[in-house]
């Protein structure tokens, strides 16, 4: 312990369990959380202390559902999965507000018509020339931005609204 803080206090799995425990009292204890997750208390302790470096993906998925923390999936993909580290965008879950998310997404949607036209011009002849590559890069950047904002919106909805399946 340094400065009165334990190593596990900054652990993302512990943090989200503690946040979820505010509404689900049985999650205050590792025993209660482990039981609901279908894992041993010792495993959960090791995940929360960082002893186990790679938490199994199915456990992270179950935690994200039980803790109502879809951010855990993004964290796992960005920080644990070697493929996700390269291809999963970072979602800033601390600043997610529905109005800002919607405006950012709608702003990117405004660009779709010109992006579509540019893409058609680039690929119409079946050849992507060197001078077309910067335009293609801009098309991909716009599509990536739409993807990021869509994922942010999904995380916000999953975090704040319980959508019932029909």
JSON list of C-alpha atoms in Angstrom, two decimals:
[
{"chain": "A", "resi": 1, "resn": "UNK", "atom": "CA", "xyz": [0.00, 0.00, 0.00]},
{"chain": "A", "resi": 2, "resn": "UNK", "atom": "CA", "xyz": [1.17, 3.47, -0.90]},
{"chain": "A", "resi": 3, "resn": "UNK", "atom": "CA", "xyz": [-0.46, 6.60, 0.46]},
{"chain": "A", "resi": 4, "resn": "UNK", "atom": "CA", "xyz": [-3.19, 4.46, 2.02]},
{"chain": "A", "resi": 5, "resn": "UNK", "atom": "CA", "xyz": [-4.40, 3.12, -1.34]},
{"chain": "A", "resi": 6, "resn": "UNK", "atom": "CA", "xyz": [-4.38, -0.48, -2.41]},
{"chain": "A", "resi": 7, "resn": "UNK", "atom": "CA", "xyz": [-3.43, -1.61, -5.90]},
{"chain": "A", "resi": 8, "resn": "UNK", "atom": "CA", "xyz": [-6.95, -2.88, -6.54]},
{"chain": "A", "resi": 9, "resn": "UNK", "atom": "CA", "xyz": [-8.67, 0.48, -5.92]},
{"chain": "A", "resi": 10, "resn": "UNK", "atom": "CA", "xyz": [-7.98, 1.62, -9.49]},
{"chain": "A", "resi": 11, "resn": "UNK", "atom": "CA", "xyz": [-9.05, -1.69, -11.01]},
{"chain": "A", "resi": 12, "resn": "UNK", "atom": "CA", "xyz": [-11.83, -1.26, -13.56]},
{"chain": "A", "resi": 13, "resn": "UNK", "atom": "CA", "xyz": [-13.59, -4.52, -12.62]},
{"chain": "A", "resi": 14, "resn": "UNK", "atom": "CA", "xyz": [-13.70, -3.54, -8.95]},
{"chain": "A", "resi": 15, "resn": "UNK", "atom": "CA", "xyz": [-14.79, 0.00, -9.75]},
{"chain": "A", "resi": 16, "resn": "UNK", "atom": "CA", "xyz": [-17.78, -1.07, -11.83]},
{"chain": "A", "resi": 17, "resn": "UNK", "atom": "CA", "xyz": [-18.82, -3.73, -9.30]},
{"chain": "A", "resi": 18, "resn": "UNK", "atom": "CA", "xyz": [-18.79, -1.10, -6.56]},
{"chain": "A", "resi": 19, "resn": "UNK", "atom": "CA", "xyz": [-20.82, 1.30, -8.72]},
{"chain": "A", "resi": 20, "resn": "UNK", "atom": "CA", "xyz": [-23.36, -1.44, -9.49]},
{"chain": "A", "resi": 21, "resn": "UNK", "atom": "CA", "xyz": [-23.58, -2.31, -5.78]},
{"chain": "A", "resi": 22, "resn": "UNK", "atom": "CA", "xyz": [-25.26, 1.04, -5.15]},
{"chain": "A", "resi": 23, "resn": "UNK", "atom": "CA", "xyz": [-28.38, -0.40, -6.77]},
{"chain": "A", "resi": 24, "resn": "UNK", "atom": "CA", "xyz": [-27.73, -4.13, -6.39]},
{"chain": "A", "resi": 25, "resn": "UNK", "atom": "CA", "xyz": [-26.76, -4.63, -2.76]},
{"chain": "A", "resi": 26, "resn": "UNK", "atom": "CA", "xyz": [-25.63, -8.24, -3.22]},
{"chain": "A", "resi": 27, "resn": "UNK", "atom": "CA", "xyz": [-22.74, -6.93, -5.34]},
{"chain": "A", "resi": 28, "resn": "UNK", "atom": "CA", "xyz": [-21.14, -5.19, -2.36]},
{"chain": "A", "resi": 29, "resn": "UNK", "atom": "CA", "xyz": [-19.46, -8.46, -1.48]},
{"chain": "A", "resi": 30, "resn": "UNK", "atom": "CA", "xyz": [-17.21, -10.42, -3.80]},
{"chain": "A", "resi": 31, "resn": "UNK", "atom": "CA", "xyz": [-19.09, -13.53, -2.72]},
{"chain": "A", "resi": 32, "resn": "UNK", "atom": "CA", "xyz": [-22.42, -12.13, -3.92]},
{"chain": "A", "resi": 33, "resn": "UNK", "atom": "CA", "xyz": [-20.98, -10.88, -7.19]},
{"chain": "A", "resi": 34, "resn": "UNK", "atom": "CA", "xyz": [-19.05, -14.09, -7.86]},
{"chain": "A", "resi": 35, "resn": "UNK", "atom": "CA", "xyz": [-22.17, -16.17, -7.26]},
{"chain": "A", "resi": 36, "resn": "UNK", "atom": "CA", "xyz": [-24.19, -14.09, -9.73]},
{"chain": "A", "resi": 37, "resn": "UNK", "atom": "CA", "xyz": [-21.35, -14.23, -12.27]},
{"chain": "A", "resi": 38, "resn": "UNK", "atom": "CA", "xyz": [-21.00, -18.00, -11.89]},
{"chain": "A", "resi": 39, "resn": "UNK", "atom": "CA", "xyz": [-17.33, -17.83, -10.94]},
{"chain": "A", "resi": 40, "resn": "UNK", "atom": "CA", "xyz": [-15.38, -18.45, -7.77]},
{"chain": "A", "resi": 41, "resn": "UNK", "atom": "CA", "xyz": [-14.82, -15.71, -5.22]},
{"chain": "A", "resi": 42, "resn": "UNK", "atom": "CA", "xyz": [-11.09, -16.31, -5.59]},
{"chain": "A", "resi": 43, "resn": "UNK", "atom": "CA", "xyz": [-11.24, -15.72, -9.33]},
{"chain": "A", "resi": 44, "resn": "UNK", "atom": "CA", "xyz": [-13.14, -12.47, -8.88]},
{"chain": "A", "resi": 45, "resn": "UNK", "atom": "CA", "xyz": [-10.65, -11.38, -6.22]},
{"chain": "A", "resi": 46, "resn": "UNK", "atom": "CA", "xyz": [-7.78, -12.08, -8.61]},
{"chain": "A", "resi": 47, "resn": "UNK", "atom": "CA", "xyz": [-9.49, -10.14, -11.42]},
{"chain": "A", "resi": 48, "resn": "UNK", "atom": "CA", "xyz": [-10.14, -7.17, -9.14]},
{"chain": "A", "resi": 49, "resn": "UNK", "atom": "CA", "xyz": [-6.61, -7.13, -7.75]},
{"chain": "A", "resi": 50, "resn": "UNK", "atom": "CA", "xyz": [-5.03, -7.45, -11.17]},
{"chain": "A", "resi": 51, "resn": "UNK", "atom": "CA", "xyz": [-3.44, -10.79, -10.29]},
{"chain": "A", "resi": 52, "resn": "UNK", "atom": "CA", "xyz": [-5.08, -12.37, -13.32]},
{"chain": "A", "resi": 53, "resn": "UNK", "atom": "CA", "xyz": [-3.84, -10.28, -16.22]},
{"chain": "A", "resi": 54, "resn": "UNK", "atom": "CA", "xyz": [-6.36, -11.51, -18.78]},
{"chain": "A", "resi": 55, "resn": "UNK", "atom": "CA", "xyz": [-9.90, -11.93, -17.54]},
{"chain": "A", "resi": 56, "resn": "UNK", "atom": "CA", "xyz": [-11.81, -14.35, -19.79]},
{"chain": "A", "resi": 57, "resn": "UNK", "atom": "CA", "xyz": [-13.92, -12.53, -22.37]},
{"chain": "A", "resi": 58, "resn": "UNK", "atom": "CA", "xyz": [-17.11, -14.34, -21.34]},
{"chain": "A", "resi": 59, "resn": "UNK", "atom": "CA", "xyz": [-16.63, -13.19, -17.74]},
{"chain": "A", "resi": 60, "resn": "UNK", "atom": "CA", "xyz": [-16.12, -9.58, -18.86]},
{"chain": "A", "resi": 61, "resn": "UNK", "atom": "CA", "xyz": [-19.27, -9.84, -20.97]},
{"chain": "A", "resi": 62, "resn": "UNK", "atom": "CA", "xyz": [-21.22, -11.15, -17.97]},
{"chain": "A", "resi": 63, "resn": "UNK", "atom": "CA", "xyz": [-19.78, -8.42, -15.74]},
{"chain": "A", "resi": 64, "resn": "UNK", "atom": "CA", "xyz": [-20.80, -5.75, -18.26]},
{"chain": "A", "resi": 65, "resn": "UNK", "atom": "CA", "xyz": [-24.37, -7.07, -18.22]},
{"chain": "A", "resi": 66, "resn": "UNK", "atom": "CA", "xyz": [-24.64, -7.66, -14.46]},
{"chain": "A", "resi": 67, "resn": "UNK", "atom": "CA", "xyz": [-22.97, -4.38, -13.54]},
{"chain": "A", "resi": 68, "resn": "UNK", "atom": "CA", "xyz": [-24.85, -2.46, -16.26]},
{"chain": "A", "resi": 69, "resn": "UNK", "atom": "CA", "xyz": [-21.48, -1.26, -17.48]},
{"chain": "A", "resi": 70, "resn": "UNK", "atom": "CA", "xyz": [-21.17, -1.67, -21.25]},
{"chain": "A", "resi": 71, "resn": "UNK", "atom": "CA", "xyz": [-17.97, 0.37, -20.99]},
{"chain": "A", "resi": 72, "resn": "UNK", "atom": "CA", "xyz": [-16.28, -2.78, -19.68]},
{"chain": "A", "resi": 73, "resn": "UNK", "atom": "CA", "xyz": [-16.59, -4.37, -23.12]},
{"chain": "A", "resi": 74, "resn": "UNK", "atom": "CA", "xyz": [-14.90, -1.38, -24.75]},
{"chain": "A", "resi": 75, "resn": "UNK", "atom": "CA", "xyz": [-12.21, -1.39, -22.05]},
{"chain": "A", "resi": 76, "resn": "UNK", "atom": "CA", "xyz": [-11.56, -5.09, -22.60]},
{"chain": "A", "resi": 77, "resn": "UNK", "atom": "CA", "xyz": [-11.39, -4.78, -26.37]},
{"chain": "A", "resi": 78, "resn": "UNK", "atom": "CA", "xyz": [-9.13, -1.70, -26.24]},
{"chain": "A", "resi": 79, "resn": "UNK", "atom": "CA", "xyz": [-6.79, -2.89, -23.51]},
{"chain": "A", "resi": 80, "resn": "UNK", "atom": "CA", "xyz": [-6.74, -6.69, -23.50]},
{"chain": "A", "resi": 81, "resn": "UNK", "atom": "CA", "xyz": [-7.61, -8.05, -26.94]},
{"chain": "A", "resi": 82, "resn": "UNK", "atom": "CA", "xyz": [-4.67, -7.68, -29.36]},
{"chain": "A", "resi": 83, "resn": "UNK", "atom": "CA", "xyz": [-7.03, -7.22, -32.31]},
{"chain": "A", "resi": 84, "resn": "UNK", "atom": "CA", "xyz": [-9.22, -4.76, -30.44]},
{"chain": "A", "resi": 85, "resn": "UNK", "atom": "CA", "xyz": [-6.19, -2.75, -29.34]},
{"chain": "A", "resi": 86, "resn": "UNK", "atom": "CA", "xyz": [-5.63, -1.91, -32.98]},
{"chain": "A", "resi": 87, "resn": "UNK", "atom": "CA", "xyz": [-9.18, -1.68, -34.33]},
{"chain": "A", "resi": 88, "resn": "UNK", "atom": "CA", "xyz": [-11.54, -0.76, -31.49]},
{"chain": "A", "resi": 89, "resn": "UNK", "atom": "CA", "xyz": [-11.99, 2.96, -30.94]},
{"chain": "A", "resi": 90, "resn": "UNK", "atom": "CA", "xyz": [-11.65, 4.36, -27.45]},
{"chain": "A", "resi": 91, "resn": "UNK", "atom": "CA", "xyz": [-15.00, 5.48, -26.08]},
{"chain": "A", "resi": 92, "resn": "UNK", "atom": "CA", "xyz": [-14.81, 8.26, -23.51]},
{"chain": "A", "resi": 93, "resn": "UNK", "atom": "CA", "xyz": [-17.47, 7.03, -21.12]},
{"chain": "A", "resi": 94, "resn": "UNK", "atom": "CA", "xyz": [-16.98, 9.88, -18.67]},
{"chain": "A", "resi": 95, "resn": "UNK", "atom": "CA", "xyz": [-18.29, 12.49, -21.11]},
{"chain": "A", "resi": 96, "resn": "UNK", "atom": "CA", "xyz": [-21.16, 10.59, -22.69]},
{"chain": "A", "resi": 97, "resn": "UNK", "atom": "CA", "xyz": [-24.34, 12.68, -22.76]},
{"chain": "A", "resi": 98, "resn": "UNK", "atom": "CA", "xyz": [-27.21, 11.86, -25.08]},
{"chain": "A", "resi": 99, "resn": "UNK", "atom": "CA", "xyz": [-27.59, 15.36, -26.52]},
{"chain": "A", "resi": 100, "resn": "UNK", "atom": "CA", "xyz": [-23.91, 15.71, -27.43]},
{"chain": "A", "resi": 101, "resn": "UNK", "atom": "CA", "xyz": [-23.76, 12.16, -28.79]},
{"chain": "A", "resi": 102, "resn": "UNK", "atom": "CA", "xyz": [-26.76, 12.79, -31.00]},
{"chain": "A", "resi": 103, "resn": "UNK", "atom": "CA", "xyz": [-25.35, 16.06, -32.33]},
{"chain": "A", "resi": 104, "resn": "UNK", "atom": "CA", "xyz": [-21.97, 14.50, -33.09]},
{"chain": "A", "resi": 105, "resn": "UNK", "atom": "CA", "xyz": [-23.62, 11.62, -34.93]},
{"chain": "A", "resi": 106, "resn": "UNK", "atom": "CA", "xyz": [-25.99, 13.87, -36.88]},
{"chain": "A", "resi": 107, "resn": "UNK", "atom": "CA", "xyz": [-23.07, 16.11, -37.84]},
{"chain": "A", "resi": 108, "resn": "UNK", "atom": "CA", "xyz": [-21.30, 13.12, -39.37]},
{"chain": "A", "resi": 109, "resn": "UNK", "atom": "CA", "xyz": [-24.52, 12.02, -41.11]},
{"chain": "A", "resi": 110, "resn": "UNK", "atom": "CA", "xyz": [-24.62, 15.41, -42.86]},
{"chain": "A", "resi": 111, "resn": "UNK", "atom": "CA", "xyz": [-21.44, 14.43, -44.66]},
{"chain": "A", "resi": 112, "resn": "UNK", "atom": "CA", "xyz": [-22.84, 11.18, -46.06]},
{"chain": "A", "resi": 113, "resn": "UNK", "atom": "CA", "xyz": [-24.04, 12.52, -49.42]},
{"chain": "A", "resi": 114, "resn": "UNK", "atom": "CA", "xyz": [-20.67, 13.99, -50.33]},
{"chain": "A", "resi": 115, "resn": "UNK", "atom": "CA", "xyz": [-18.85, 10.94, -48.98]},
{"chain": "A", "resi": 116, "resn": "UNK", "atom": "CA", "xyz": [-21.04, 8.66, -51.05]},
{"chain": "A", "resi": 117, "resn": "UNK", "atom": "CA", "xyz": [-20.38, 10.71, -54.21]},
{"chain": "A", "resi": 118, "resn": "UNK", "atom": "CA", "xyz": [-16.65, 10.78, -53.54]},
{"chain": "A", "resi": 119, "resn": "UNK", "atom": "CA", "xyz": [-16.56, 7.04, -52.97]},
{"chain": "A", "resi": 120, "resn": "UNK", "atom": "CA", "xyz": [-18.44, 6.35, -56.20]},
{"chain": "A", "resi": 121, "resn": "UNK", "atom": "CA", "xyz": [-16.05, 8.60, -58.14]},
{"chain": "A", "resi": 122, "resn": "UNK", "atom": "CA", "xyz": [-13.04, 6.83, -56.65]},
{"chain": "A", "resi": 123, "resn": "UNK", "atom": "CA", "xyz": [-14.14, 3.25, -57.27]},
{"chain": "A", "resi": 124, "resn": "UNK", "atom": "CA", "xyz": [-16.21, 3.66, -60.47]},
{"chain": "A", "resi": 125, "resn": "UNK", "atom": "CA", "xyz": [-13.32, 2.72, -62.75]},
{"chain": "A", "resi": 126, "resn": "UNK", "atom": "CA", "xyz": [-12.18, -0.15, -60.54]},
{"chain": "A", "resi": 127, "resn": "UNK", "atom": "CA", "xyz": [-8.80, 1.48, -59.91]},
{"chain": "A", "resi": 128, "resn": "UNK", "atom": "CA", "xyz": [-7.73, 3.59, -56.95]},
{"chain": "A", "resi": 129, "resn": "UNK", "atom": "CA", "xyz": [-5.00, 5.92, -58.17]},
{"chain": "A", "resi": 130, "resn": "UNK", "atom": "CA", "xyz": [-2.41, 7.65, -55.99]},
{"chain": "A", "resi": 131, "resn": "UNK", "atom": "CA", "xyz": [-4.18, 10.99, -56.35]},
{"chain": "A", "resi": 132, "resn": "UNK", "atom": "CA", "xyz": [-7.49, 9.41, -55.17]},
{"chain": "A", "resi": 133, "resn": "UNK", "atom": "CA", "xyz": [-6.01, 7.95, -51.99]},
{"chain": "A", "resi": 134, "resn": "UNK", "atom": "CA", "xyz": [-6.28, 11.15, -49.88]},
{"chain": "A", "resi": 135, "resn": "UNK", "atom": "CA", "xyz": [-9.98, 11.37, -50.78]},
{"chain": "A", "resi": 136, "resn": "UNK", "atom": "CA", "xyz": [-10.45, 7.71, -49.92]},
{"chain": "A", "resi": 137, "resn": "UNK", "atom": "CA", "xyz": [-8.73, 8.33, -46.58]},
{"chain": "A", "resi": 138, "resn": "UNK", "atom": "CA", "xyz": [-11.23, 11.16, -45.86]},
{"chain": "A", "resi": 139, "resn": "UNK", "atom": "CA", "xyz": [-14.13, 8.85, -46.74]},
{"chain": "A", "resi": 140, "resn": "UNK", "atom": "CA", "xyz": [-12.82, 6.25, -44.29]},
{"chain": "A", "resi": 141, "resn": "UNK", "atom": "CA", "xyz": [-12.29, 8.89, -41.59]},
{"chain": "A", "resi": 142, "resn": "UNK", "atom": "CA", "xyz": [-15.93, 9.97, -41.91]},
{"chain": "A", "resi": 143, "resn": "UNK", "atom": "CA", "xyz": [-17.14, 6.37, -41.78]},
{"chain": "A", "resi": 144, "resn": "UNK", "atom": "CA", "xyz": [-14.90, 5.72, -38.75]},
{"chain": "A", "resi": 145, "resn": "UNK", "atom": "CA", "xyz": [-16.34, 8.78, -36.98]},
{"chain": "A", "resi": 146, "resn": "UNK", "atom": "CA", "xyz": [-19.87, 7.52, -37.62]},
{"chain": "A", "resi": 147, "resn": "UNK", "atom": "CA", "xyz": [-18.88, 4.14, -36.23]},
{"chain": "A", "resi": 148, "resn": "UNK", "atom": "CA", "xyz": [-17.37, 5.67, -33.07]},
{"chain": "A", "resi": 149, "resn": "UNK", "atom": "CA", "xyz": [-20.37, 7.91, -32.42]},
{"chain": "A", "resi": 150, "resn": "UNK", "atom": "CA", "xyz": [-22.73, 4.99, -33.03]},
{"chain": "A", "resi": 151, "resn": "UNK", "atom": "CA", "xyz": [-20.84, 2.90, -30.48]},
{"chain": "A", "resi": 152, "resn": "UNK", "atom": "CA", "xyz": [-20.89, 5.78, -27.99]},
{"chain": "A", "resi": 153, "resn": "UNK", "atom": "CA", "xyz": [-24.65, 6.09, -28.43]},
{"chain": "A", "resi": 154, "resn": "UNK", "atom": "CA", "xyz": [-25.07, 2.35, -27.94]},
{"chain": "A", "resi": 155, "resn": "UNK", "atom": "CA", "xyz": [-23.05, 2.44, -24.71]},
{"chain": "A", "resi": 156, "resn": "UNK", "atom": "CA", "xyz": [-25.08, 5.40, -23.42]},
{"chain": "A", "resi": 157, "resn": "UNK", "atom": "CA", "xyz": [-28.40, 3.69, -24.20]},
{"chain": "A", "resi": 158, "resn": "UNK", "atom": "CA", "xyz": [-27.31, 0.39, -22.63]},
{"chain": "A", "resi": 159, "resn": "UNK", "atom": "CA", "xyz": [-26.08, 2.25, -19.56]},
{"chain": "A", "resi": 160, "resn": "UNK", "atom": "CA", "xyz": [-29.12, 4.47, -19.02]},
{"chain": "A", "resi": 161, "resn": "UNK", "atom": "CA", "xyz": [-32.15, 2.82, -20.62]},
{"chain": "A", "resi": 162, "resn": "UNK", "atom": "CA", "xyz": [-33.43, -0.67, -20.15]},
{"chain": "A", "resi": 163, "resn": "UNK", "atom": "CA", "xyz": [-34.85, -1.67, -23.50]},
{"chain": "A", "resi": 164, "resn": "UNK", "atom": "CA", "xyz": [-37.27, -4.53, -23.26]},
{"chain": "A", "resi": 165, "resn": "UNK", "atom": "CA", "xyz": [-37.25, -7.18, -25.97]},
{"chain": "A", "resi": 166, "resn": "UNK", "atom": "CA", "xyz": [-40.62, -7.89, -27.54]}
]
